[in-house]
Coordinates of C-alpha atoms in Angstrom, one line a residue:
X72 CA 44.7 63.0 133.0
X73 CA 45.3 60.6 135.9
X74 CA 47.7 61.1 138.8
X75 CA 50.6 59.4 137.1
X76 CA 50.3 61.5 134.0
X77 CA 49.9 64.7 136.1
X78 CA 53.1 63.9 138.0
X79 CA 55.0 63.2 134.7
X80 CA 53.7 66.4 133.1
X81 CA 54.6 68.4 136.3
X82 CA 58.2 67.1 136.4
X83 CA 58.6 67.7 132.7
X84 CA 57.3 71.3 133.1
X85 CA 59.8 72.1 135.9
X86 CA 62.6 70.8 133.6
X87 CA 61.2 72.7 130.6
X88 CA 61.0 76.0 132.6
X89 CA 64.6 75.6 133.7
X90 CA 65.8 74.7 130.2
X91 CA 63.8 77.6 128.6
X92 CA 65.5 80.1 130.9
X93 CA 69.0 78.8 130.1
X94 CA 68.9 77.2 126.7
X95 CA 65.4 77.9 125.2
X96 CA 64.2 74.4 124.2
X97 CA 61.8 73.4 126.9
X98 CA 59.1 72.4 124.4
X99 CA 61.2 69.4 123.5
X100 CA 60.5 68.1 127.1
X101 CA 56.9 68.9 127.7
X102 CA 55.5 68.3 124.2
X103 CA 56.7 64.7 123.9
X104 CA 55.4 64.1 127.4
X105 CA 52.0 65.2 126.4
X106 CA 52.1 63.0 123.4
X107 CA 53.1 60.1 125.6
X108 CA 50.1 60.8 127.8
X109 CA 47.8 60.4 124.8
X110 CA 47.2 64.0 123.7
X111 CA 46.7 64.6 120.0
X112 CA 49.5 66.7 118.5
X113 CA 47.7 69.9 117.9
X114 CA 45.9 69.9 121.3
X115 CA 49.3 69.0 122.9
X116 CA 51.0 71.9 121.1
X117 CA 48.3 74.5 122.0
X118 CA 48.1 73.3 125.7
X119 CA 51.9 73.3 125.9
X120 CA 52.2 76.8 124.5
X121 CA 49.7 78.2 127.0
X122 CA 51.3 76.4 129.9
X123 CA 54.8 77.4 129.2
X124 CA 54.0 81.2 128.8
X125 CA 54.1 81.9 132.6
X126 CA 57.4 80.0 132.9
X127 CA 58.9 82.3 130.3
X128 CA 57.7 85.3 132.3
X129 CA 59.4 84.0 135.4
X130 CA 62.6 83.6 133.5
X131 CA 62.3 87.2 132.3
X132 CA 61.9 88.2 136.0
X133 CA 64.9 86.1 136.9
X134 CA 67.1 87.9 134.3
X135 CA 65.8 91.4 135.1
X136 CA 69.2 92.8 136.0
X137 CA 70.5 91.9 132.6
X138 CA 67.6 93.7 130.9
X139 CA 68.7 97.1 132.1
X140 CA 69.4 99.5 129.2
X141 CA 67.7 97.2 126.6
X142 CA 64.3 98.9 126.4
X143 CA 64.7 100.3 122.9
X144 CA 66.0 96.9 121.6
X145 CA 63.1 95.0 123.2
X146 CA 60.5 97.4 121.8
X147 CA 61.9 97.1 118.3
X148 CA 62.3 93.4 118.2
X149 CA 59.2 92.8 120.5
X150 CA 57.0 94.2 117.7
X151 CA 58.4 91.6 115.3
X152 CA 58.0 88.8 117.9
X153 CA 54.4 89.9 118.5
X154 CA 53.5 89.9 114.8
X155 CA 55.3 86.6 114.3
X156 CA 53.7 84.8 117.3
X157 CA 50.2 85.7 116.2
X158 CA 50.9 84.7 112.6
X159 CA 52.3 81.4 113.6
X160 CA 49.4 80.6 115.9
X161 CA 46.9 81.4 113.1
X162 CA 48.8 79.2 110.7
X163 CA 48.6 76.3 113.2
X164 CA 44.8 76.7 113.5
X165 CA 44.1 77.3 109.8
X166 CA 46.2 74.6 108.3
X167 CA 44.9 71.0 108.1
X168 CA 45.8 69.1 111.4
X169 CA 47.4 66.4 109.3
X170 CA 50.0 69.0 108.0
X171 CA 51.1 69.6 111.6
X172 CA 51.3 65.8 112.3
X173 CA 53.5 65.4 109.3
X174 CA 55.8 68.4 109.9
X175 CA 56.3 68.1 113.7
X176 CA 58.8 65.2 113.6
X177 CA 60.9 67.3 111.1
X178 CA 60.6 70.4 113.3
X179 CA 61.6 68.3 116.4
X180 CA 64.7 66.8 114.6
X181 CA 65.7 70.3 113.2
X182 CA 65.4 71.7 116.8
X183 CA 67.6 68.9 118.1
X184 CA 70.2 69.7 115.4
X185 CA 70.1 73.4 116.6
X186 CA 70.6 72.2 120.2
X187 CA 73.7 70.2 119.2
X188 CA 75.0 73.3 117.3
X189 CA 74.4 75.7 120.2
X190 CA 77.9 75.5 121.6
X191 CA 79.3 76.6 118.2
X192 CA 76.6 79.4 118.0
X193 CA 77.6 80.6 121.5
X194 CA 81.3 80.5 120.6
X195 CA 80.5 82.4 117.4
X196 CA 78.5 85.0 119.4
X197 CA 81.5 85.6 121.7
X198 CA 83.9 85.9 118.8
X199 CA 81.7 88.5 117.1
X200 CA 81.0 90.4 120.4
X201 CA 83.2 93.2 119.3
X202 CA 82.3 93.3 115.6
X203 CA 78.5 93.2 115.4
X204 CA 76.1 96.1 115.4
X205 CA 73.8 97.3 118.2
X206 CA 70.5 96.7 116.4
X207 CA 71.2 94.4 113.4
X208 CA 69.2 96.5 111.0
X209 CA 66.4 95.1 108.8
X210 CA 67.9 91.6 108.4
X211 CA 67.8 91.1 112.2
X212 CA 64.3 92.4 112.5
X213 CA 63.1 90.1 109.7
X214 CA 64.9 87.2 111.4
X215 CA 63.2 87.8 114.7
X216 CA 59.8 88.0 112.8
X217 CA 60.5 84.6 111.1
X218 CA 61.5 83.1 114.4
X219 CA 58.3 84.4 115.9
X220 CA 56.2 82.7 113.2
X221 CA 58.0 79.5 113.9
X222 CA 57.5 80.0 117.7
X223 CA 53.8 80.6 117.4
X224 CA 53.4 77.5 115.2
X225 CA 55.5 75.1 117.2
X226 CA 58.3 76.9 119.1
X227 CA 60.9 74.2 120.1
X228 CA 64.4 75.7 120.1
X229 CA 63.2 79.2 119.1
X230 CA 65.5 80.5 121.8
X231 CA 68.4 78.8 120.1
X232 CA 67.5 80.4 116.8
X233 CA 67.3 83.8 118.4
X234 CA 70.7 83.4 120.0
X235 CA 72.1 82.4 116.6
X236 CA 70.6 85.6 115.1
X237 CA 72.1 87.6 118.0
X238 CA 75.5 86.1 117.3
X239 CA 75.2 87.0 113.7
X240 CA 74.1 90.6 114.0
X241 CA 74.4 92.1 117.5
X242 CA 77.3 93.2 119.8
X243 CA 76.6 92.7 123.5
X244 CA 77.3 90.6 126.5
X245 CA 76.0 87.0 126.3
X246 CA 74.0 87.1 129.4
X247 CA 72.3 90.3 128.3
X248 CA 71.4 88.8 125.0
X249 CA 70.1 85.7 126.8
X250 CA 67.8 87.9 128.9
X251 CA 66.6 89.6 125.7
X252 CA 66.0 86.2 124.2
X253 CA 63.7 85.3 127.1
X254 CA 61.7 88.4 126.7
X255 CA 61.1 87.8 122.9
X256 CA 60.2 84.2 123.5
X257 CA 57.7 85.2 126.2
X258 CA 56.2 87.7 123.7
X259 CA 55.8 85.0 121.1
X260 CA 54.3 82.5 123.4
X261 CA 52.1 85.0 125.0
X262 CA 50.8 86.3 121.7
X263 CA 50.1 82.7 120.5
X264 CA 48.5 81.9 123.8
X265 CA 46.0 84.7 123.5
X266 CA 45.0 83.4 120.1
X267 CA 44.7 79.9 121.3
X268 CA 42.6 80.9 124.4
X269 CA 40.2 82.8 122.1
X270 CA 39.6 80.2 119.4
X271 CA 41.3 76.8 120.1
X272 CA 40.5 73.8 122.2
X273 CA 42.7 73.7 125.3
X274 CA 43.2 71.1 128.0
X275 CA 43.1 73.5 130.9
X276 CA 44.0 70.9 133.6
X277 CA 47.2 70.0 131.8
X278 CA 47.9 73.7 130.9
X279 CA 47.6 74.6 134.6
X280 CA 50.1 71.8 135.6
X281 CA 52.5 73.0 133.0
X282 CA 52.1 76.7 134.0
X283 CA 52.8 75.9 137.7
X284 CA 55.8 73.7 136.9
X285 CA 57.3 75.9 134.3
X286 CA 57.0 79.0 136.5
X287 CA 59.1 77.2 139.2
X288 CA 61.5 76.0 136.6
X289 CA 61.9 79.5 135.1
X290 CA 63.0 80.9 138.4
X291 CA 65.3 77.9 139.0
X292 CA 66.8 78.3 135.6
X293 CA 67.5 82.0 136.1
X294 CA 69.2 81.3 139.5
X295 CA 70.6 77.8 139.3
X296 CA 70.4 76.7 135.7
X297 CA 73.4 78.7 134.7
X298 CA 75.5 76.5 136.9
X299 CA 74.2 73.2 135.4
X300 CA 76.5 71.5 132.8
X301 CA 75.1 72.6 129.4
X302 CA 76.2 69.3 127.9
X303 CA 73.8 67.5 130.3
X304 CA 70.9 69.7 129.4
X305 CA 71.5 69.3 125.7
X306 CA 71.9 65.5 126.0
X307 CA 68.5 65.3 127.8
X308 CA 66.8 67.5 125.3
X309 CA 68.2 65.7 122.2
X310 CA 67.4 62.3 123.6
X311 CA 63.8 63.1 124.4
X312 CA 63.4 65.0 121.1
X313 CA 64.8 62.2 118.9
X314 CA 62.7 59.6 120.7
X315 CA 59.5 61.6 120.2
X316 CA 60.2 62.3 116.5
X317 CA 61.0 58.6 116.0
X318 CA 57.8 57.5 117.6
X319 CA 55.7 60.0 115.6
X320 CA 57.4 58.9 112.3
X321 CA 56.7 55.2 113.1
X322 CA 53.0 55.8 113.8

């Protein structure tokens, strides 16, 4: 990693940390950046996951006021996220690397579709704010588990998936649910990161740059990111994601 690559990764990491706090799709910024710098897909994914974990924690801290009164919910769904994150990480390491190479462009494009659908998901959440339940029952728990598996394996737009689940099953304020989303995403990334640190190859220099940048971005996202036009964030994410997927499909 030369100086130019480090600067590009650092800038992408700040943007990813901000986006993760507000939208939940920062991987679609840092992962393509690592690919553009020449990192193999699996190494890029592992390094990116570890680097983004501190940024998610900073986003959790930034939304700490909205987390009050949610301990029971977080314990319940946090268990599902923990199991899912570990399972997804193990799948990434156990499956043939070529399987990841083949499936990643599809996952990126699917994540981009979710980003485009997010305004409708948010509107749906608001419409159902008075009609959902407080815990979502077994279907919600299983949905969080499945999202955790996906998050541990790749993770782009897992926050959007979680917000869609919240809109389907829960009744609460949007900002409180976004705060809970940040906690669950942090658990998934943290659990996967522990697995990767223990048994996978990691580019620690790049992971350190991403960790520093995403931590700053997470704090910015919690304080300033709410004021940024969502359409701008979505446009950047989708443009980068579609470009990355197109390049991977062409190679």
